[in-house]
C-alpha positions as CSV (number, residue, x, y, z in Angstrom):
1,M,1.5,-29.0,12.1
2,N,3.7,-25.9,12.3
3,K,1.8,-22.7,13.1
4,G,2.7,-19.2,12.0
5,S,1.4,-15.7,11.7
6,I,2.2,-12.9,9.3
7,I,1.2,-9.3,9.7
8,L,0.0,-7.1,6.8
9,V,1.2,-3.5,7.2
10,G,0.4,-0.5,5.1
11,G,-1.5,2.8,4.9
12,P,-4.6,3.6,3.0
13,A,-4.8,2.5,-0.6
14,S,-1.5,0.7,-0.3
15,G,-2.8,-2.4,-2.1
16,K,-3.2,-4.9,0.8
17,T,-6.8,-6.0,-0.1
18,N,-6.2,-6.4,-3.8
19,Y,-3.0,-8.4,-3.1
20,I,-5.0,-10.8,-0.9
21,A,-7.6,-11.1,-3.6
22,R,-5.0,-11.9,-6.3
23,L,-3.2,-14.3,-3.8
24,W,-6.5,-16.1,-3.4
25,L,-6.8,-16.6,-7.1
26,A,-3.3,-18.1,-7.2
27,F,-4.2,-20.4,-4.3
28,A,-7.5,-21.5,-6.0
29,A,-5.6,-22.3,-9.2
30,K,-2.7,-24.0,-7.3
31,K,-0.1,-21.8,-8.9
32,G,3.0,-20.5,-7.3
33,R,5.7,-21.4,-4.8
34,L,3.3,-21.2,-1.9
35,R,0.1,-23.2,-2.2
36,A,-3.0,-23.8,-0.1
37,P,-4.5,-27.3,-0.3
38,Q,-7.9,-26.0,0.8
39,L,-9.4,-22.5,1.1
40,P,-11.4,-21.6,4.1
41,G,-15.0,-20.7,3.3
42,N,-15.8,-18.1,6.0
43,I,-13.8,-15.1,4.7
44,E,-16.5,-12.8,3.2
45,Y,-14.3,-9.7,2.7
46,V,-11.7,-11.8,0.7
47,N,-14.5,-13.3,-1.4
48,Q,-15.8,-9.8,-2.1
49,A,-12.4,-8.5,-3.1
50,V,-12.0,-11.5,-5.5
51,A,-15.4,-10.8,-7.0
52,H,-14.2,-7.2,-7.8
53,L,-11.1,-8.5,-9.6
54,Q,-13.2,-11.0,-11.5
55,E,-15.3,-8.1,-12.7
56,R,-12.1,-6.4,-13.8
57,K,-12.3,-3.8,-11.1
58,F,-10.0,-3.1,-8.2
59,A,-11.4,-3.6,-4.7
60,P,-12.5,-0.4,-3.0
61,R,-10.7,0.9,0.1
62,S,-11.8,-0.5,3.4
63,D,-14.2,1.5,5.5
64,K,-12.3,4.4,7.0
65,N,-14.5,4.4,10.1
66,M,-13.8,0.7,10.9
67,E,-12.6,0.5,14.5
68,E,-10.1,-2.0,16.0
69,S,-13.0,-4.5,16.6
70,G,-13.4,-4.6,12.8
71,R,-10.2,-6.5,12.2
72,R,-10.7,-9.2,9.7
73,D,-8.3,-12.0,10.5
74,F,-8.3,-15.4,8.7
75,T,-6.4,-18.7,9.0
76,I,-5.3,-20.9,6.1
77,T,-3.1,-23.9,5.7
78,V,-0.2,-23.4,3.2
79,R,2.6,-25.5,1.8
80,G,5.9,-24.2,0.4
81,D,7.9,-25.7,-2.5
82,E,5.0,-25.6,-4.8
83,G,2.9,-27.7,-2.4
84,A,5.5,-30.2,-1.6
85,G,6.6,-28.7,1.7
86,P,5.1,-29.5,5.1
87,P,1.8,-28.0,6.0
88,R,1.8,-24.7,7.9
89,D,-1.3,-23.3,9.6
90,L,-1.0,-19.6,8.8
91,T,-3.0,-16.8,10.5
92,V,-3.1,-13.4,8.8
93,P,-4.2,-10.6,11.2
94,D,-5.4,-7.9,8.7
95,I,-5.5,-4.3,10.1
96,T,-6.9,-1.5,7.9
97,G,-4.7,1.2,6.5
98,E,-6.5,3.9,8.3
99,L,-5.8,2.3,11.7
100,W,-2.1,2.0,10.8
101,S,-2.1,5.7,9.8
102,R,-3.7,6.6,13.2
103,A,-0.9,4.6,15.0
104,I,1.8,6.5,13.1
105,K,0.3,9.9,14.0
106,S,-0.3,9.0,17.7
107,Y,2.9,6.9,18.1
108,E,0.7,4.4,20.0
109,L,-0.4,0.9,19.3
110,P,-3.5,-0.8,21.0
111,Q,-2.6,-3.8,23.0
112,D,-4.3,-6.3,20.6
113,W,-2.2,-5.0,17.7
114,M,1.0,-5.4,19.8
115,D,-0.1,-8.9,20.6
116,A,-0.6,-9.6,16.9
117,L,2.8,-8.3,16.1
118,Q,4.5,-10.3,18.9
119,A,2.7,-13.5,17.7
120,S,4.3,-13.0,14.2
121,S,7.8,-13.5,12.9
122,S,7.0,-12.3,9.4
123,A,5.4,-9.2,7.9
124,I,4.6,-7.6,4.5
125,L,4.8,-3.8,4.3
126,F,2.8,-2.5,1.3
127,I,3.7,0.8,-0.4
128,G,1.7,2.1,-3.3
129,A,3.8,3.3,-6.2
130,H,3.3,7.1,-6.9
131,S,0.2,7.1,-4.6
132,K,-1.2,10.5,-3.7
133,F,-1.1,9.2,-0.1
134,N,2.7,9.1,-0.2
135,H,3.1,12.7,0.9
136,Q,6.5,14.2,0.2
137,P,8.3,16.6,2.5
138,M,7.6,20.3,1.8
139,N,10.0,22.3,-0.2
140,W,9.5,26.0,0.7
141,V,11.9,27.3,-1.9
142,T,10.4,25.7,-5.1
143,A,6.9,24.8,-4.0
144,R,5.6,27.5,-1.6
145,D,3.4,29.1,-4.3
146,L,1.9,25.8,-5.2
147,L,1.1,24.3,-1.8
148,Q,-2.6,24.6,-1.0
149,G,-5.4,22.8,0.9
150,H,-6.8,19.7,-0.6
151,E,-10.3,18.4,-0.1
152,E,-10.6,15.6,2.4
153,E,-10.4,12.2,0.7
154,D,-13.5,10.2,0.7
155,D,-14.6,6.9,-0.8
156,D,-17.4,6.6,-3.4
157,D,-18.9,3.4,-4.7
158,L,-17.3,2.1,-7.8
159,D,-18.9,2.9,-11.2
160,E,-21.0,0.0,-12.3
161,D,-20.6,0.9,-16.0
162,D,-17.6,-1.0,-17.3
163,D,-17.1,1.3,-20.3
164,D,-16.1,4.2,-18.2
165,Y,-15.1,2.5,-15.0
166,G,-12.7,4.6,-13.0
167,D,-13.2,7.8,-15.1
168,D,-14.1,9.7,-11.9
169,E,-11.3,8.1,-9.8
170,D,-7.6,8.7,-9.6
171,E,-4.9,5.9,-9.5
172,D,-5.7,5.2,-5.9
173,G,-9.5,4.7,-6.5
174,E,-10.3,8.0,-4.9
175,P,-12.8,10.4,-6.5
176,I,-11.2,13.1,-8.6
177,A,-11.5,16.3,-6.7
178,S,-13.1,19.4,-8.1
179,P,-10.9,22.4,-8.5
180,T,-9.7,23.6,-5.1
181,P,-11.0,27.0,-4.0
182,P,-8.5,29.8,-3.4
183,V,-7.3,30.2,0.2
184,G,-10.1,32.1,2.0
185,G,-12.5,31.6,-0.9
186,E,-15.3,29.2,-1.7
187,V,-16.7,27.3,-4.6
188,A,-20.4,26.7,-4.8
189,G,-21.4,23.1,-4.1
190,T,-18.2,22.0,-2.4
191,D,-17.5,21.2,1.2
192,E,-15.5,23.6,3.2
193,V,-11.8,22.8,3.2
194,E,-10.0,23.2,6.5
195,T,-6.7,24.9,5.9
196,I,-3.8,26.3,7.9
197,V,-2.3,29.6,6.9
198,V,1.5,29.3,7.1
199,N,3.7,32.4,7.3
200,L,7.2,32.3,5.9
201,P,9.1,34.9,7.9
202,D,12.5,34.3,6.5
203,A,11.5,34.4,2.9
204,A,9.1,37.3,3.5
205,S,11.8,39.4,5.2
206,S,14.1,39.0,2.2
207,V,11.4,40.0,-0.2
208,E,10.5,43.1,1.8
209,A,14.2,44.1,2.1
210,D,14.4,44.0,-1.7
211,G,11.2,46.2,-1.9
212,G,9.1,43.3,-3.4
213,D,5.5,42.5,-2.9
214,D,4.2,40.6,0.2
215,L,4.8,36.9,-0.2
216,P,1.5,35.0,-0.6
217,D,0.3,32.9,2.3
218,V,0.6,29.1,1.9
219,A,-2.1,26.7,3.0
220,Q,-1.2,23.2,4.1
221,K,-3.4,20.2,4.9
222,R,-3.4,19.5,8.6
223,D,-1.7,16.4,10.1
224,V,0.1,15.4,6.9
225,L,3.3,13.4,7.7
226,P,5.9,12.7,5.0
227,A,5.4,9.2,3.7
228,Q,8.9,8.0,4.4
229,V,8.7,9.1,8.0
230,G,5.6,7.0,8.4
231,F,7.3,4.0,6.6
232,C,10.3,4.3,9.0
233,E,7.9,4.3,12.0
234,L,6.2,1.2,10.7
235,V,9.5,-0.5,10.4
236,R,10.4,0.6,13.9
237,Y,7.2,-1.1,15.2
238,L,8.1,-4.3,13.4
239,S,11.7,-4.3,14.6
240,L,10.6,-3.8,18.2
241,L,7.7,-6.3,18.3
242,L,8.1,-9.1,15.8
243,S,9.3,-12.3,17.3
244,D,12.4,-14.3,16.2
245,R,11.8,-17.1,13.7
246,A,11.4,-20.7,15.0
247,D,14.9,-21.5,13.8
248,G,16.3,-18.5,15.7
249,G,16.7,-16.4,12.6
250,K,15.8,-12.7,12.3
251,P,12.1,-11.8,11.6
252,R,11.5,-11.3,7.9
253,V,9.8,-8.3,6.4
254,A,8.9,-8.2,2.7
255,I,8.4,-4.7,1.4
256,V,6.0,-4.9,-1.6
257,I,5.6,-1.9,-3.9
258,T,2.2,-2.2,-5.4
259,A,0.9,-0.7,-8.7
260,W,4.4,-1.6,-10.2
261,D,2.9,-1.6,-13.7
262,M,2.3,2.2,-13.3
263,L,6.0,2.9,-13.4
264,D,7.8,3.8,-16.6
265,L,10.1,1.3,-18.3
266,K,13.3,2.8,-16.9
267,A,12.1,2.8,-13.3
268,K,10.9,-0.8,-13.7
269,K,14.2,-1.9,-15.1
270,A,16.1,-0.4,-12.2
271,G,14.2,-2.5,-9.8
272,P,12.2,-2.1,-6.5
273,M,15.1,-1.0,-4.3
274,K,16.2,1.8,-6.7
275,Y,12.6,3.0,-6.7
276,L,12.7,3.4,-3.0
277,E,16.1,5.1,-3.2
278,D,14.8,7.6,-5.7
279,Q,11.4,8.3,-4.1
280,F,12.1,7.7,-0.4
281,P,15.8,8.0,0.2
282,M,15.6,8.3,4.0
283,F,13.5,5.1,4.2
284,A,15.8,3.3,1.8
285,G,18.7,4.2,4.0
286,R,16.8,2.9,7.0
287,I,16.1,-0.5,5.6
288,R,19.7,-0.8,4.3
289,T,21.0,-0.3,7.8
290,P,21.9,-3.6,9.4
291,G,19.5,-4.4,12.3
292,R,17.2,-6.9,13.8
293,L,15.1,-7.5,10.6
294,D,15.8,-9.4,7.5
295,I,14.3,-7.3,4.7
296,D,13.8,-7.8,1.0
297,V,12.0,-5.6,-1.6
298,F,9.5,-6.7,-4.3
299,G,7.4,-4.9,-6.9
300,M,3.8,-6.2,-7.4
301,S,1.4,-5.9,-10.3
302,I,-2.0,-7.4,-9.4
303,V,-3.3,-7.9,-13.0
304,G,-0.5,-6.5,-15.2
305,G,-2.0,-3.1,-15.8
306,N,-4.4,-0.3,-14.6
307,L,-8.1,-1.2,-14.6
308,R,-9.4,2.4,-14.1
309,G,-10.4,4.9,-16.7
310,T,-11.5,5.0,-20.3
311,P,-7.8,5.0,-21.6
312,N,-7.5,1.6,-20.0
313,K,-10.7,0.1,-21.5
314,A,-8.7,-1.9,-24.1
315,F,-6.7,-3.5,-21.3
316,R,-9.9,-4.3,-19.4
317,E,-11.3,-5.9,-22.5
318,S,-8.2,-8.0,-23.0
319,L,-8.9,-9.7,-19.6
320,K,-12.3,-10.9,-20.6
321,G,-12.5,-14.6,-20.5
322,R,-9.0,-15.0,-19.1
323,D,-8.0,-16.7,-15.9
324,L,-6.8,-13.9,-13.7
325,A,-4.5,-16.3,-12.0
326,D,-2.4,-16.1,-15.2
327,V,-2.0,-12.3,-15.1
328,G,0.0,-10.0,-12.9
329,Y,3.5,-10.6,-11.6
330,T,6.1,-10.0,-8.9
331,A,9.0,-7.8,-9.8
332,V,12.2,-9.2,-8.3
333,M,15.9,-8.6,-8.8
334,R,17.9,-11.7,-9.7
335,E,21.6,-11.5,-10.3
336,G,21.3,-7.8,-10.9
337,V,18.5,-8.2,-13.5
338,M,14.9,-7.2,-12.8
339,V,12.6,-10.1,-13.6
340,E,8.8,-10.1,-13.9
341,D,7.8,-13.4,-12.3
342,G,4.2,-14.5,-12.7
343,D,4.2,-16.0,-9.2
344,V,2.5,-13.5,-6.9
345,T,3.1,-15.7,-3.9
346,L,6.8,-14.9,-3.9
347,P,6.8,-12.1,-1.2
348,L,4.7,-14.1,1.1
349,A,6.7,-17.3,0.5
350,W,10.0,-15.4,1.2
351,A,8.6,-13.8,4.3
352,L,7.6,-17.2,5.6
353,G,11.0,-18.7,4.8
354,N,9.8,-20.9,1.9
């Protein structure tokens, strides 16, 4: 039996866990290009994620305090060509988004992560569409009066009442923050926000020369790295450490843009690569540059719509009694046309060469 390994890469709330849950539903229903003759029974966290989807709720984020020892790997036998291909014993080392974020900031990888990467010749890099975790570079000219400290993100338990599920969460499943206090001020009942006061000497000098008022200070959250810089760093890790394929080919990396259904019609029609070019031009240029990796880009909708919030109650109701293996889709460009393919195994199958 051929053995293989694929690494799942992505920051917090990038959609890794929900994709695994939806993939499991496809495997259980034996639908898609990649199929699993038998599902392992000792993967509690996957079963928990599937249970959330079956309740028409997205799985919550992984424990931010989970250490390296909390990795949750699993092994499954898969066959390509809609189950007609040879069996392949596939191991998926799953590393939480917070640990990937830590690696990006420190520019260091623990040895066991490096071993996992070197044991793999395929990877999936997850990027959440329009996620608040996708921090953009600062623009001092147009945004200096708007930048301010944000409350530290935290995870709350999901609302058990289906009628208003997600009303107190944003699109990433994070609690909706209360109004941010002014710099140097406080709001009763809120935690203190650590801020950095940033001086703008060049702009301030020009204002004073014109006789204007002092320019307001700007507060910025500490240790925030522009998202596309982090994405480029993850690709660098993959390029350096992934092994060549068994046939001598380049390692394959499928970039999956999750929450694809959140985009407007024009953005969806333009396709996944155009989304990256518009939102993360530096990263798009990086993956277009010929190199050691074979890269393709996909969009992914787990269930075909947003499950959170009262405005989406009708969509949640529409899923009652339905087989969730029949909802959701992969967005892929074919002959210049964006297609919504109901097979959510496509990115994984492509990365594995099936």
